[in-house]
């Protein structure tokens, strides 16, 4: 979907330039630069979340996730709310683990201080408040799995897959449907051209083979050329 959105954006820009709508074009370019949905490019959304995590920007991380929740997740049926909640919990844990691994205990403590009122009543976080006070949490049975590369990779892949499916299932505007039809027609044209070239090559090969057969036939002695027309009595 992301690629289709980028192409459609370019089509709209081309039209605005053609029409001379320069002010509208400026607003469009500004909106594209500030687009938090990143043109529905899942990889770019994941990159943005990771940038917040790596820079210890808790406020930015919370704000961005809240935007995604209001803009995208809130449209989902209630049955998917538990999945969204699990992903949010994993995202916060991903953030905390990064602060510990980078040795930034101040940011670890800051997270629990700012999130205490929200998380204290949640069973998923009951044991996590002791994390800043454990000397080697990566060796603690309760937390060691979260420090593994396998856990972080699994979380990122799960988030990526969830967003991908979400974008694929979202209702699309007419312009994006038009782009899909154009791409389909382009593929058909390319396929027809390939078949035409293949047919031409086969026809050329067939003509060449006939020419070679005729050349060989002409080089044979006369009596050999006429052997297929001779009766058995004439061969004796």
Tab-separated table of C-alpha atoms in Angstrom:
chain	number	residue	atom	x	y	z
A	1	UNK	CA	0.000	0.000	0.000
A	2	UNK	CA	2.850	2.357	0.798
A	3	UNK	CA	4.173	2.245	-2.754
A	4	UNK	CA	0.714	2.976	-4.166
A	5	UNK	CA	0.358	5.964	-1.841
A	6	UNK	CA	3.713	7.360	-2.953
A	7	UNK	CA	2.755	7.016	-6.613
A	8	UNK	CA	-0.618	8.645	-5.985
A	9	UNK	CA	1.071	11.526	-4.152
A	10	UNK	CA	3.258	12.065	-7.199
A	11	UNK	CA	0.227	11.998	-9.504
A	12	UNK	CA	-1.477	14.631	-7.360
A	13	UNK	CA	1.671	16.772	-7.313
A	14	UNK	CA	1.953	16.504	-11.100
A	15	UNK	CA	-1.668	17.574	-11.486
A	16	UNK	CA	-1.260	20.550	-9.142
A	17	UNK	CA	1.816	21.683	-11.069
A	18	UNK	CA	-0.055	21.286	-14.348
A	19	UNK	CA	-2.956	23.354	-12.990
A	20	UNK	CA	-0.680	25.996	-11.499
A	21	UNK	CA	-1.974	25.448	-7.961
A	22	UNK	CA	1.333	26.417	-6.345
A	23	UNK	CA	-0.080	27.294	-2.926
A	24	UNK	CA	-1.922	23.996	-2.710
A	25	UNK	CA	1.258	22.216	-3.794
A	26	UNK	CA	3.231	23.869	-0.980
A	27	UNK	CA	0.655	22.748	1.574
A	28	UNK	CA	0.709	19.232	0.147
A	29	UNK	CA	4.503	19.029	0.366
A	30	UNK	CA	4.420	20.318	3.964
A	31	UNK	CA	1.754	17.799	4.915
A	32	UNK	CA	3.716	14.957	3.324
A	33	UNK	CA	6.843	15.935	5.273
A	34	UNK	CA	4.865	16.009	8.529
A	35	UNK	CA	2.935	12.826	7.736
A	36	UNK	CA	3.018	10.659	10.860
A	37	UNK	CA	1.647	7.711	8.958
A	38	UNK	CA	4.713	7.853	6.678
A	39	UNK	CA	2.635	7.236	3.566
A	40	UNK	CA	1.462	3.958	5.140
A	41	UNK	CA	5.023	2.634	4.896
A	42	UNK	CA	5.284	0.148	7.745
A	43	UNK	CA	9.086	0.123	7.713
A	44	UNK	CA	9.185	3.896	8.188
A	45	UNK	CA	6.713	3.761	11.070
A	46	UNK	CA	8.837	1.103	12.778
A	47	UNK	CA	11.942	3.234	12.176
A	48	UNK	CA	10.240	6.239	13.780
A	49	UNK	CA	9.308	4.244	16.868
A	50	UNK	CA	12.846	2.908	17.156
A	51	UNK	CA	14.263	6.429	16.871
A	52	UNK	CA	12.193	7.474	19.888
A	53	UNK	CA	13.405	4.402	21.783
A	54	UNK	CA	17.080	4.853	20.908
A	55	UNK	CA	17.017	8.573	21.789
A	56	UNK	CA	15.201	7.911	25.115
A	57	UNK	CA	12.359	10.176	23.983
A	58	UNK	CA	9.556	8.788	26.118
A	59	UNK	CA	7.250	11.740	25.474
A	60	UNK	CA	7.694	11.430	21.722
A	61	UNK	CA	7.148	7.665	21.874
A	62	UNK	CA	3.912	8.016	23.850
A	63	UNK	CA	2.621	10.819	21.646
A	64	UNK	CA	3.342	8.910	18.440
A	65	UNK	CA	1.723	5.713	19.699
A	66	UNK	CA	-1.308	7.709	20.867
A	67	UNK	CA	-1.597	9.195	17.379
A	68	UNK	CA	-1.459	5.735	15.773
A	69	UNK	CA	-4.043	4.516	18.252
A	70	UNK	CA	-6.487	7.341	17.500
A	71	UNK	CA	-5.850	7.433	13.763
A	72	UNK	CA	-5.636	3.694	13.026
A	73	UNK	CA	-6.232	1.309	15.903
A	74	UNK	CA	-9.442	2.940	17.112
A	75	UNK	CA	-11.095	1.934	13.820
A	76	UNK	CA	-10.588	-1.746	14.544
A	77	UNK	CA	-13.218	-4.027	16.006
A	78	UNK	CA	-13.126	-4.522	19.771
A	79	UNK	CA	-11.748	-8.046	19.346
A	80	UNK	CA	-8.411	-6.521	18.279
A	81	UNK	CA	-8.049	-4.210	21.274
A	82	UNK	CA	-6.237	-6.881	23.278
A	83	UNK	CA	-3.654	-7.241	20.482
A	84	UNK	CA	-3.131	-3.475	20.361
A	85	UNK	CA	-2.732	-3.403	24.143
A	86	UNK	CA	-0.159	-6.236	24.076
A	87	UNK	CA	1.831	-4.408	21.406
A	88	UNK	CA	1.786	-1.203	23.461
A	89	UNK	CA	3.001	-3.081	26.549
A	90	UNK	CA	5.780	-4.695	24.536
A	91	UNK	CA	6.746	-1.332	23.065
A	92	UNK	CA	7.138	0.188	26.535
A	93	UNK	CA	9.119	-2.823	27.706
A	94	UNK	CA	11.268	-2.515	24.606
A	95	UNK	CA	11.936	1.090	25.630
A	96	UNK	CA	12.782	0.172	29.227
A	97	UNK	CA	15.113	-2.652	28.245
A	98	UNK	CA	16.975	-0.263	25.960
A	99	UNK	CA	17.528	2.194	28.811
A	100	UNK	CA	18.974	-0.596	30.963
A	101	UNK	CA	21.163	-1.996	28.193
A	102	UNK	CA	22.525	1.479	27.459
A	103	UNK	CA	23.232	2.011	31.150
A	104	UNK	CA	20.900	4.997	31.403
A	105	UNK	CA	19.402	4.284	34.812
A	106	UNK	CA	18.046	7.833	35.022
A	107	UNK	CA	15.789	7.188	32.041
A	108	UNK	CA	14.762	3.820	33.488
A	109	UNK	CA	13.611	5.482	36.696
A	110	UNK	CA	12.010	8.340	34.767
A	111	UNK	CA	9.782	5.891	32.910
A	112	UNK	CA	8.345	4.388	36.086
A	113	UNK	CA	7.959	7.768	37.728
A	114	UNK	CA	5.996	9.214	34.807
A	115	UNK	CA	4.011	6.056	34.090
A	116	UNK	CA	3.346	4.984	37.673
A	117	UNK	CA	-0.229	6.298	37.858
A	118	UNK	CA	-1.120	4.545	34.608
A	119	UNK	CA	0.650	1.229	35.171
A	120	UNK	CA	0.375	0.471	38.892
A	121	UNK	CA	-3.044	-1.095	38.598
A	122	UNK	CA	-2.110	-3.328	35.670
A	123	UNK	CA	-1.115	-6.917	36.415
A	124	UNK	CA	1.312	-6.947	33.454
A	125	UNK	CA	3.459	-4.336	35.196
A	126	UNK	CA	3.279	-5.502	38.806
A	127	UNK	CA	6.773	-7.035	38.846
A	128	UNK	CA	8.415	-4.415	36.646
A	129	UNK	CA	8.623	-1.656	39.228
A	130	UNK	CA	11.529	-3.424	40.925
A	131	UNK	CA	13.550	-3.461	37.698
A	132	UNK	CA	15.550	-0.250	38.444
A	133	UNK	CA	16.665	-1.733	41.747
A	134	UNK	CA	18.028	-5.030	40.400
A	135	UNK	CA	21.768	-5.012	39.801
A	136	UNK	CA	21.762	-7.522	36.923
A	137	UNK	CA	18.209	-7.745	35.554
A	138	UNK	CA	19.404	-9.526	32.399
A	139	UNK	CA	20.235	-12.504	34.638
A	140	UNK	CA	17.012	-12.365	36.638
A	141	UNK	CA	14.567	-15.169	35.708
A	142	UNK	CA	11.679	-12.681	35.585
A	143	UNK	CA	13.372	-10.370	33.058
A	144	UNK	CA	16.129	-12.275	31.248
A	145	UNK	CA	13.958	-13.187	28.261
A	146	UNK	CA	13.324	-9.504	27.498
A	147	UNK	CA	17.057	-8.874	27.149
A	148	UNK	CA	17.418	-11.490	24.422
A	149	UNK	CA	17.699	-10.607	20.748
A	150	UNK	CA	15.001	-13.163	20.024
A	151	UNK	CA	12.423	-11.303	22.129
A	152	UNK	CA	13.110	-7.895	20.544
A	153	UNK	CA	13.112	-9.351	17.016
A	154	UNK	CA	9.856	-11.196	17.687
A	155	UNK	CA	8.217	-8.018	18.968
A	156	UNK	CA	9.317	-5.925	15.978
A	157	UNK	CA	8.207	-8.580	13.494
A	158	UNK	CA	4.829	-8.898	15.244
A	159	UNK	CA	4.331	-5.127	15.154
A	160	UNK	CA	5.385	-4.985	11.503
A	161	UNK	CA	2.981	-7.777	10.528
A	162	UNK	CA	0.106	-6.241	12.461
A	163	UNK	CA	0.521	-2.856	10.770
A	164	UNK	CA	0.918	-4.486	7.348
A	165	UNK	CA	-2.338	-6.414	7.689
A	166	UNK	CA	-4.075	-3.339	9.063
A	167	UNK	CA	-3.091	-1.198	6.083
A	168	UNK	CA	-4.073	-3.917	3.623
A	169	UNK	CA	-7.541	-4.171	5.143
A	170	UNK	CA	-8.220	-0.447	5.371
A	171	UNK	CA	-10.830	0.958	2.952
A	172	UNK	CA	-9.030	2.725	0.122
A	173	UNK	CA	-10.045	5.964	-1.583
A	174	UNK	CA	-10.913	5.969	-5.273
A	175	UNK	CA	-7.537	7.424	-6.241
A	176	UNK	CA	-5.687	4.458	-4.774
A	177	UNK	CA	-8.065	2.061	-6.507
A	178	UNK	CA	-7.356	3.881	-9.761
A	179	UNK	CA	-3.629	3.440	-9.174
A	180	UNK	CA	-4.146	-0.274	-8.651
A	181	UNK	CA	-6.043	-0.512	-11.955
A	182	UNK	CA	-3.293	1.403	-13.745
A	183	UNK	CA	-0.649	-0.949	-12.335
A	184	UNK	CA	-2.751	-3.940	-13.349
A	185	UNK	CA	-3.117	-2.595	-16.879
A	186	UNK	CA	0.612	-1.855	-17.044
A	187	UNK	CA	1.391	-5.437	-16.036
A	188	UNK	CA	-0.966	-6.761	-18.711
A	189	UNK	CA	0.659	-4.581	-21.367
A	190	UNK	CA	4.117	-5.768	-20.316
A	191	UNK	CA	2.958	-9.392	-20.305
A	192	UNK	CA	1.445	-9.013	-23.771
A	193	UNK	CA	4.673	-7.477	-25.053
A	194	UNK	CA	6.683	-10.378	-23.646
A	195	UNK	CA	4.328	-12.871	-25.297
A	196	UNK	CA	4.544	-10.962	-28.595
A	197	UNK	CA	8.336	-11.067	-28.471
A	198	UNK	CA	8.259	-14.774	-27.632
A	199	UNK	CA	5.915	-15.453	-30.557
A	200	UNK	CA	8.152	-13.443	-32.873
A	201	UNK	CA	11.202	-15.398	-31.683
A	202	UNK	CA	9.422	-18.729	-32.253
A	203	UNK	CA	8.300	-17.664	-35.707
A	204	UNK	CA	11.825	-16.549	-36.573
A	205	UNK	CA	13.254	-19.811	-35.282
A	206	UNK	CA	10.699	-21.752	-37.363
A	207	UNK	CA	11.572	-19.834	-40.534
A	208	UNK	CA	15.269	-20.332	-39.905
A	209	UNK	CA	14.721	-24.065	-39.437
A	210	UNK	CA	12.755	-24.278	-42.721
A	211	UNK	CA	15.520	-22.382	-44.512
A	212	UNK	CA	18.119	-24.790	-43.124
A	213	UNK	CA	16.004	-27.799	-44.151
A	214	UNK	CA	15.568	-26.439	-47.676
A	215	UNK	CA	19.288	-25.698	-47.932
A	216	UNK	CA	20.144	-29.261	-46.911
A	217	UNK	CA	17.513	-30.617	-49.268
A	218	UNK	CA	18.922	-28.661	-52.181
A	219	UNK	CA	22.421	-29.933	-51.512
A	220	UNK	CA	21.403	-33.588	-51.717
A	221	UNK	CA	21.951	-35.476	-54.973
A	222	UNK	CA	18.961	-35.662	-57.304
A	223	UNK	CA	18.393	-39.352	-56.840
A	224	UNK	CA	18.302	-38.921	-53.025
A	225	UNK	CA	15.845	-36.025	-53.259
A	226	UNK	CA	13.492	-38.260	-55.269
A	227	UNK	CA	13.831	-41.342	-53.096
A	228	UNK	CA	10.671	-40.630	-51.166
A	229	UNK	CA	8.735	-40.749	-54.446
A	230	UNK	CA	10.217	-44.065	-55.612
A	231	UNK	CA	8.270	-47.266	-55.328
A	232	UNK	CA	9.752	-50.400	-53.838
A	233	UNK	CA	10.287	-51.852	-57.317
A	234	UNK	CA	12.376	-48.937	-58.366
A	235	UNK	CA	14.734	-49.398	-55.379
A	236	UNK	CA	15.645	-52.891	-56.423
